[in-house]
mmCIF file with all atom_site columns, C-alpha atoms in Angstrom:
data_model
loop_
_atom_site.group_PDB
_atom_site.id
_atom_site.type_symbol
_atom_site.label_atom_id
_atom_site.label_alt_id
_atom_site.label_comp_id
_atom_site.label_asym_id
_atom_site.label_entity_id
_atom_site.label_seq_id
_atom_site.pdbx_PDB_ins_code
_atom_site.Cartn_x
_atom_site.Cartn_y
_atom_site.Cartn_z
_atom_site.occupancy
_atom_site.B_iso_or_equiv
_atom_site.pdbx_formal_charge
_atom_site.auth_seq_id
_atom_site.auth_comp_id
_atom_site.auth_asym_id
_atom_site.auth_atom_id
_atom_site.pdbx_PDB_model_num
ATOM 1   C CA . SER A 1 1   ? 55.367 -34.318 20.285 1.00 88.00 ? 1   SER A CA 1
ATOM 2   C CA . THR A 1 2   ? 55.082 -30.745 19.316 1.00 90.00 ? 2   THR A CA 1
ATOM 3   C CA . ARG A 1 3   ? 58.371 -30.038 20.306 1.00 89.00 ? 3   ARG A CA 1
ATOM 4   C CA . ILE A 1 4   ? 59.993 -33.435 18.631 1.00 92.00 ? 4   ILE A CA 1
ATOM 5   C CA . LYS A 1 5   ? 58.040 -32.303 14.837 1.00 93.00 ? 5   LYS A CA 1
ATOM 6   C CA . TYR A 1 6   ? 59.261 -27.917 15.411 1.00 94.00 ? 6   TYR A CA 1
ATOM 7   C CA . PRO A 1 7   ? 62.232 -28.399 17.757 1.00 94.00 ? 7   PRO A CA 1
ATOM 8   C CA . ASP A 1 8   ? 62.601 -24.240 16.920 1.00 94.00 ? 8   ASP A CA 1
ATOM 9   C CA . LEU A 1 9   ? 59.181 -23.682 17.851 1.00 95.00 ? 9   LEU A CA 1
ATOM 10  C CA . GLN A 1 10  ? 59.401 -22.212 21.885 1.00 95.00 ? 10  GLN A CA 1
ATOM 11  C CA . LEU A 1 11  ? 56.402 -23.881 23.570 1.00 95.00 ? 11  LEU A CA 1
ATOM 12  C CA . LEU A 1 12  ? 54.943 -22.369 27.042 1.00 96.00 ? 12  LEU A CA 1
ATOM 13  C CA . ASP A 1 13  ? 52.215 -24.740 28.232 1.00 94.00 ? 13  ASP A CA 1
ATOM 14  C CA . SER A 1 14  ? 50.281 -25.229 32.019 1.00 96.00 ? 14  SER A CA 1
ATOM 15  C CA . VAL A 1 15  ? 47.027 -27.240 32.513 1.00 95.00 ? 15  VAL A CA 1
ATOM 16  C CA . GLU A 1 16  ? 44.984 -26.146 35.175 1.00 94.00 ? 16  GLU A CA 1
ATOM 17  C CA . VAL A 1 17  ? 42.178 -28.515 35.493 1.00 93.00 ? 17  VAL A CA 1
ATOM 18  C CA . LYS A 1 18  ? 40.692 -30.442 38.401 1.00 91.00 ? 18  LYS A CA 1
ATOM 19  C CA . ASP A 1 19  ? 37.707 -32.863 35.931 1.00 89.00 ? 19  ASP A CA 1
ATOM 20  C CA . GLU A 1 20  ? 38.940 -34.269 32.917 1.00 87.00 ? 20  GLU A CA 1
ATOM 21  C CA . ILE A 1 21  ? 37.241 -33.906 29.199 1.00 88.00 ? 21  ILE A CA 1
ATOM 22  C CA . TYR A 1 22  ? 34.540 -35.943 27.843 1.00 84.00 ? 22  TYR A CA 1
ATOM 23  C CA . ALA A 1 23  ? 35.722 -36.075 23.938 1.00 86.00 ? 23  ALA A CA 1
ATOM 24  C CA . ASP A 1 24  ? 36.924 -38.177 21.247 1.00 90.00 ? 24  ASP A CA 1
ATOM 25  C CA . PRO A 1 25  ? 41.160 -37.865 21.434 1.00 93.00 ? 25  PRO A CA 1
ATOM 26  C CA . VAL A 1 26  ? 41.415 -38.447 18.043 1.00 95.00 ? 26  VAL A CA 1
ATOM 27  C CA . LEU A 1 27  ? 39.041 -35.453 17.160 1.00 94.00 ? 27  LEU A CA 1
ATOM 28  C CA . LEU A 1 28  ? 40.638 -33.324 19.623 1.00 94.00 ? 28  LEU A CA 1
ATOM 29  C CA . ASN A 1 29  ? 44.529 -34.181 19.158 1.00 95.00 ? 29  ASN A CA 1
ATOM 30  C CA . SER A 1 30  ? 43.212 -33.655 15.438 1.00 95.00 ? 30  SER A CA 1
ATOM 31  C CA . VAL A 1 31  ? 41.774 -29.855 16.798 1.00 96.00 ? 31  VAL A CA 1
ATOM 32  C CA . PHE A 1 32  ? 45.317 -29.274 18.700 1.00 96.00 ? 32  PHE A CA 1
ATOM 33  C CA . GLN A 1 33  ? 47.900 -29.974 15.437 1.00 95.00 ? 33  GLN A CA 1
ATOM 34  C CA . ASN A 1 34  ? 46.008 -28.111 13.049 1.00 94.00 ? 34  ASN A CA 1
ATOM 35  C CA . LEU A 1 35  ? 46.016 -24.727 15.311 1.00 96.00 ? 35  LEU A CA 1
ATOM 36  C CA . ILE A 1 36  ? 50.188 -26.074 15.901 1.00 96.00 ? 36  ILE A CA 1
ATOM 37  C CA . ASP A 1 37  ? 51.438 -26.298 12.690 1.00 93.00 ? 37  ASP A CA 1
ATOM 38  C CA . ASN A 1 38  ? 49.212 -22.370 11.885 1.00 91.00 ? 38  ASN A CA 1
ATOM 39  C CA . ALA A 1 39  ? 51.201 -21.300 14.684 1.00 93.00 ? 39  ALA A CA 1
ATOM 40  C CA . TYR A 1 40  ? 54.757 -22.535 13.424 1.00 93.00 ? 40  TYR A CA 1
ATOM 41  C CA . LYS A 1 41  ? 53.135 -21.703 9.356  1.00 90.00 ? 41  LYS A CA 1
ATOM 42  C CA . TYR A 1 42  ? 52.391 -18.603 9.777  1.00 89.00 ? 42  TYR A CA 1
ATOM 43  C CA . SER A 1 43  ? 54.790 -17.077 13.261 1.00 90.00 ? 43  SER A CA 1
ATOM 44  C CA . ASN A 1 44  ? 57.951 -15.845 11.474 1.00 88.00 ? 44  ASN A CA 1
ATOM 45  C CA . PRO A 1 45  ? 61.603 -18.497 11.667 1.00 89.00 ? 45  PRO A CA 1
ATOM 46  C CA . THR A 1 46  ? 63.472 -16.051 13.731 1.00 90.00 ? 46  THR A CA 1
ATOM 47  C CA . ASN A 1 47  ? 60.566 -15.813 16.647 1.00 89.00 ? 47  ASN A CA 1
ATOM 48  C CA . ARG A 1 48  ? 58.339 -18.582 16.265 1.00 95.00 ? 48  ARG A CA 1
ATOM 49  C CA . PHE A 1 49  ? 56.228 -19.168 19.920 1.00 96.00 ? 49  PHE A CA 1
ATOM 50  C CA . LEU A 1 50  ? 52.974 -20.987 20.990 1.00 97.00 ? 50  LEU A CA 1
ATOM 51  C CA . GLU A 1 51  ? 51.829 -20.127 24.234 1.00 97.00 ? 51  GLU A CA 1
ATOM 52  C CA . ILE A 1 52  ? 49.100 -23.296 24.735 1.00 97.00 ? 52  ILE A CA 1
ATOM 53  C CA . LYS A 1 53  ? 47.268 -22.986 28.183 1.00 98.00 ? 53  LYS A CA 1
ATOM 54  C CA . VAL A 1 54  ? 43.765 -25.040 29.196 1.00 97.00 ? 54  VAL A CA 1
ATOM 55  C CA . GLU A 1 55  ? 42.117 -23.636 32.227 1.00 97.00 ? 55  GLU A CA 1
ATOM 56  C CA . GLN A 1 56  ? 38.862 -25.522 33.887 1.00 96.00 ? 56  GLN A CA 1
ATOM 57  C CA . THR A 1 57  ? 36.391 -22.105 35.268 1.00 94.00 ? 57  THR A CA 1
ATOM 58  C CA . LYS A 1 58  ? 32.627 -23.093 36.568 1.00 92.00 ? 58  LYS A CA 1
ATOM 59  C CA . LYS A 1 59  ? 30.386 -24.705 33.741 1.00 93.00 ? 59  LYS A CA 1
ATOM 60  C CA . ASN A 1 60  ? 33.628 -24.580 31.187 1.00 95.00 ? 60  ASN A CA 1
ATOM 61  C CA . PHE A 1 61  ? 36.966 -26.099 28.996 1.00 96.00 ? 61  PHE A CA 1
ATOM 62  C CA . VAL A 1 62  ? 39.341 -23.241 28.028 1.00 97.00 ? 62  VAL A CA 1
ATOM 63  C CA . ILE A 1 63  ? 42.097 -24.388 25.743 1.00 97.00 ? 63  ILE A CA 1
ATOM 64  C CA . LEU A 1 64  ? 44.247 -20.978 25.068 1.00 98.00 ? 64  LEU A CA 1
ATOM 65  C CA . PHE A 1 65  ? 46.361 -21.386 21.304 1.00 98.00 ? 65  PHE A CA 1
ATOM 66  C CA . LYS A 1 66  ? 48.288 -17.993 21.650 1.00 97.00 ? 66  LYS A CA 1
ATOM 67  C CA . ASP A 1 67  ? 51.515 -17.628 19.098 1.00 96.00 ? 67  ASP A CA 1
ATOM 68  C CA . ARG A 1 68  ? 52.924 -14.379 18.162 1.00 95.00 ? 68  ARG A CA 1
ATOM 69  C CA . GLY A 1 69  ? 52.918 -15.198 14.525 1.00 92.00 ? 69  GLY A CA 1
ATOM 70  C CA . ILE A 1 70  ? 52.238 -12.286 11.405 1.00 90.00 ? 70  ILE A CA 1
ATOM 71  C CA . GLY A 1 71  ? 48.349 -12.325 12.643 1.00 89.00 ? 71  GLY A CA 1
ATOM 72  C CA . ILE A 1 72  ? 45.343 -12.185 10.702 1.00 86.00 ? 72  ILE A CA 1
ATOM 73  C CA . ASP A 1 73  ? 42.952 -8.744  9.779  1.00 84.00 ? 73  ASP A CA 1
ATOM 74  C CA . LYS A 1 74  ? 39.700 -8.729  11.236 1.00 85.00 ? 74  LYS A CA 1
ATOM 75  C CA . LYS A 1 75  ? 38.400 -7.951  8.279  1.00 82.00 ? 75  LYS A CA 1
ATOM 76  C CA . GLU A 1 76  ? 38.267 -11.885 7.343  1.00 79.00 ? 76  GLU A CA 1
ATOM 77  C CA . PHE A 1 77  ? 37.455 -13.339 11.548 1.00 73.00 ? 77  PHE A CA 1
ATOM 78  C CA . ASN A 1 78  ? 34.163 -14.585 9.126  1.00 78.00 ? 78  ASN A CA 1
ATOM 79  C CA . SER A 1 79  ? 35.366 -15.137 5.851  1.00 71.00 ? 79  SER A CA 1
ATOM 80  C CA . ILE A 1 80  ? 38.774 -17.427 8.112  1.00 71.00 ? 80  ILE A CA 1
ATOM 81  C CA . PHE A 1 81  ? 36.305 -20.920 9.091  1.00 70.00 ? 81  PHE A CA 1
ATOM 82  C CA . LYS A 1 82  ? 34.730 -21.316 5.512  1.00 71.00 ? 82  LYS A CA 1
ATOM 83  C CA . LYS A 1 83  ? 35.776 -24.462 3.201  1.00 64.00 ? 83  LYS A CA 1
ATOM 84  C CA . PHE A 1 84  ? 38.995 -23.495 0.736  1.00 55.00 ? 84  PHE A CA 1
ATOM 85  C CA . TYR A 1 85  ? 39.772 -19.578 1.993  1.00 54.00 ? 85  TYR A CA 1
ATOM 86  C CA . ARG A 1 86  ? 42.607 -18.980 2.736  1.00 59.00 ? 86  ARG A CA 1
ATOM 87  C CA . VAL A 1 87  ? 43.931 -15.961 3.499  1.00 61.00 ? 87  VAL A CA 1
ATOM 88  C CA . LYS A 1 88  ? 46.770 -13.550 1.222  1.00 58.00 ? 88  LYS A CA 1
ATOM 89  C CA . ASN A 1 89  ? 50.058 -13.924 2.585  1.00 55.00 ? 89  ASN A CA 1
ATOM 90  C CA . GLN A 1 90  ? 53.501 -15.023 2.108  1.00 51.00 ? 90  GLN A CA 1
ATOM 91  C CA . PHE A 1 91  ? 53.200 -18.284 4.011  1.00 53.00 ? 91  PHE A CA 1
ATOM 92  C CA . ASN A 1 92  ? 50.744 -19.828 2.412  1.00 53.00 ? 92  ASN A CA 1
ATOM 93  C CA . GLN A 1 93  ? 51.802 -19.821 -1.437 1.00 47.00 ? 93  GLN A CA 1
ATOM 94  C CA . GLN A 1 94  ? 52.512 -23.892 -1.231 1.00 52.00 ? 94  GLN A CA 1
ATOM 95  C CA . GLY A 1 95  ? 50.983 -27.010 0.465  1.00 53.00 ? 95  GLY A CA 1
ATOM 96  C CA . SER A 1 96  ? 47.204 -25.488 1.578  1.00 59.00 ? 96  SER A CA 1
ATOM 97  C CA . ILE A 1 97  ? 44.183 -25.776 0.094  1.00 49.00 ? 97  ILE A CA 1
ATOM 98  C CA . GLY A 1 98  ? 42.501 -23.498 3.219  1.00 56.00 ? 98  GLY A CA 1
ATOM 99  C CA . LEU A 1 99  ? 40.586 -26.822 4.837  1.00 62.00 ? 99  LEU A CA 1
ATOM 100 C CA . GLY A 1 100 ? 42.336 -26.057 8.118  1.00 81.00 ? 100 GLY A CA 1
ATOM 101 C CA . LEU A 1 101 ? 40.071 -23.899 10.117 1.00 87.00 ? 101 LEU A CA 1
ATOM 102 C CA . ALA A 1 102 ? 36.615 -25.139 8.907  1.00 87.00 ? 102 ALA A CA 1
ATOM 103 C CA . PHE A 1 103 ? 37.688 -28.598 9.883  1.00 91.00 ? 103 PHE A CA 1
ATOM 104 C CA . CYS A 1 104 ? 38.511 -27.197 13.887 1.00 93.00 ? 104 CYS A CA 1
ATOM 105 C CA . LYS A 1 105 ? 35.461 -24.980 14.255 1.00 94.00 ? 105 LYS A CA 1
ATOM 106 C CA . GLU A 1 106 ? 32.891 -28.348 12.260 1.00 93.00 ? 106 GLU A CA 1
ATOM 107 C CA . ILE A 1 107 ? 34.680 -30.461 15.013 1.00 94.00 ? 107 ILE A CA 1
ATOM 108 C CA . THR A 1 108 ? 34.737 -28.150 17.781 1.00 94.00 ? 108 THR A CA 1
ATOM 109 C CA . GLU A 1 109 ? 30.984 -27.969 17.075 1.00 94.00 ? 109 GLU A CA 1
ATOM 110 C CA . PHE A 1 110 ? 30.849 -31.694 16.978 1.00 93.00 ? 110 PHE A CA 1
ATOM 111 C CA . MET A 1 111 ? 31.786 -32.510 20.119 1.00 93.00 ? 111 MET A CA 1
ATOM 112 C CA . GLY A 1 112 ? 29.876 -28.863 22.167 1.00 93.00 ? 112 GLY A CA 1
ATOM 113 C CA . GLY A 1 113 ? 32.618 -26.267 22.120 1.00 95.00 ? 113 GLY A CA 1
ATOM 114 C CA . GLU A 1 114 ? 32.972 -23.212 20.398 1.00 96.00 ? 114 GLU A CA 1
ATOM 115 C CA . ILE A 1 115 ? 36.612 -21.493 18.692 1.00 95.00 ? 115 ILE A CA 1
ATOM 116 C CA . LYS A 1 116 ? 37.082 -18.191 19.051 1.00 96.00 ? 116 LYS A CA 1
ATOM 117 C CA . ILE A 1 117 ? 39.599 -15.909 17.103 1.00 94.00 ? 117 ILE A CA 1
ATOM 118 C CA . GLU A 1 118 ? 40.972 -12.695 18.310 1.00 94.00 ? 118 GLU A CA 1
ATOM 119 C CA . SER A 1 119 ? 44.778 -11.699 16.360 1.00 93.00 ? 119 SER A CA 1
ATOM 120 C CA . GLU A 1 120 ? 46.177 -8.246  15.265 1.00 93.00 ? 120 GLU A CA 1
ATOM 121 C CA . LEU A 1 121 ? 48.094 -8.401  12.492 1.00 91.00 ? 121 LEU A CA 1
ATOM 122 C CA . ASN A 1 122 ? 52.780 -8.486  13.209 1.00 90.00 ? 122 ASN A CA 1
ATOM 123 C CA . ILE A 1 123 ? 51.246 -9.439  16.702 1.00 93.00 ? 123 ILE A CA 1
ATOM 124 C CA . GLY A 1 124 ? 50.150 -12.706 17.235 1.00 94.00 ? 124 GLY A CA 1
ATOM 125 C CA . THR A 1 125 ? 46.589 -14.773 16.935 1.00 95.00 ? 125 THR A CA 1
ATOM 126 C CA . SER A 1 126 ? 44.810 -16.495 19.700 1.00 97.00 ? 126 SER A CA 1
ATOM 127 C CA . PHE A 1 127 ? 43.205 -19.401 19.458 1.00 97.00 ? 127 PHE A CA 1
ATOM 128 C CA . THR A 1 128 ? 40.003 -20.137 21.750 1.00 98.00 ? 128 THR A CA 1
ATOM 129 C CA . LEU A 1 129 ? 38.981 -23.215 21.739 1.00 97.00 ? 129 LEU A CA 1
ATOM 130 C CA . ILE A 1 130 ? 35.828 -23.637 24.759 1.00 97.00 ? 130 ILE A CA 1
ATOM 131 C CA . PHE A 1 131 ? 34.330 -27.279 25.635 1.00 95.00 ? 131 PHE A CA 1
ATOM 132 C CA . PRO A 1 132 ? 31.201 -27.411 28.113 1.00 93.00 ? 132 PRO A CA 1
ATOM 133 C CA . ILE A 1 133 ? 31.940 -29.454 31.728 1.00 89.00 ? 133 ILE A CA 1
ATOM 134 C CA . GLU A 1 134 ? 28.511 -31.314 31.565 1.00 75.00 ? 134 GLU A CA 1
ATOM 135 C CA . VAL A 1 135 ? 28.421 -33.963 29.118 1.00 54.00 ? 135 VAL A CA 1
ATOM 136 C CA . LYS A 1 136 ? 25.203 -33.606 26.709 1.00 52.00 ? 136 LYS A CA 1
ATOM 137 C CA . ASN A 1 137 ? 23.415 -36.077 25.460 1.00 54.00 ? 137 ASN A CA 1
ATOM 138 C CA . VAL A 1 138 ? 23.336 -36.737 21.807 1.00 52.00 ? 138 VAL A CA 1
#
């Protein structure tokens, strides 16, 4: 669906897992869609690229979303997951109210996972979702 929605996005994907992840597919898809939309929105129109990589370690499923977008200043890492926070740049002057990443963090943690960010200005951003393999009784 991403290739249809964003035909100009160069998408590289790989899945290296042996087990199934137990998660709410609707919620997980919402997190994925938000991260994909952000990668597209915050990339230069001439260099839209996203790598999605799903791997399994001994204890976790690790899902990486890595773009070549405008990047996020490290000073903003603690704020980007807060509700209504918006990074100031030329790409988000319309349509964003600052809920997407807060939603991603909340949903990921609700499903027992965590979300991490790495970013470099003018190089790109990576969001890593980590979900435990063992199902926890809630």
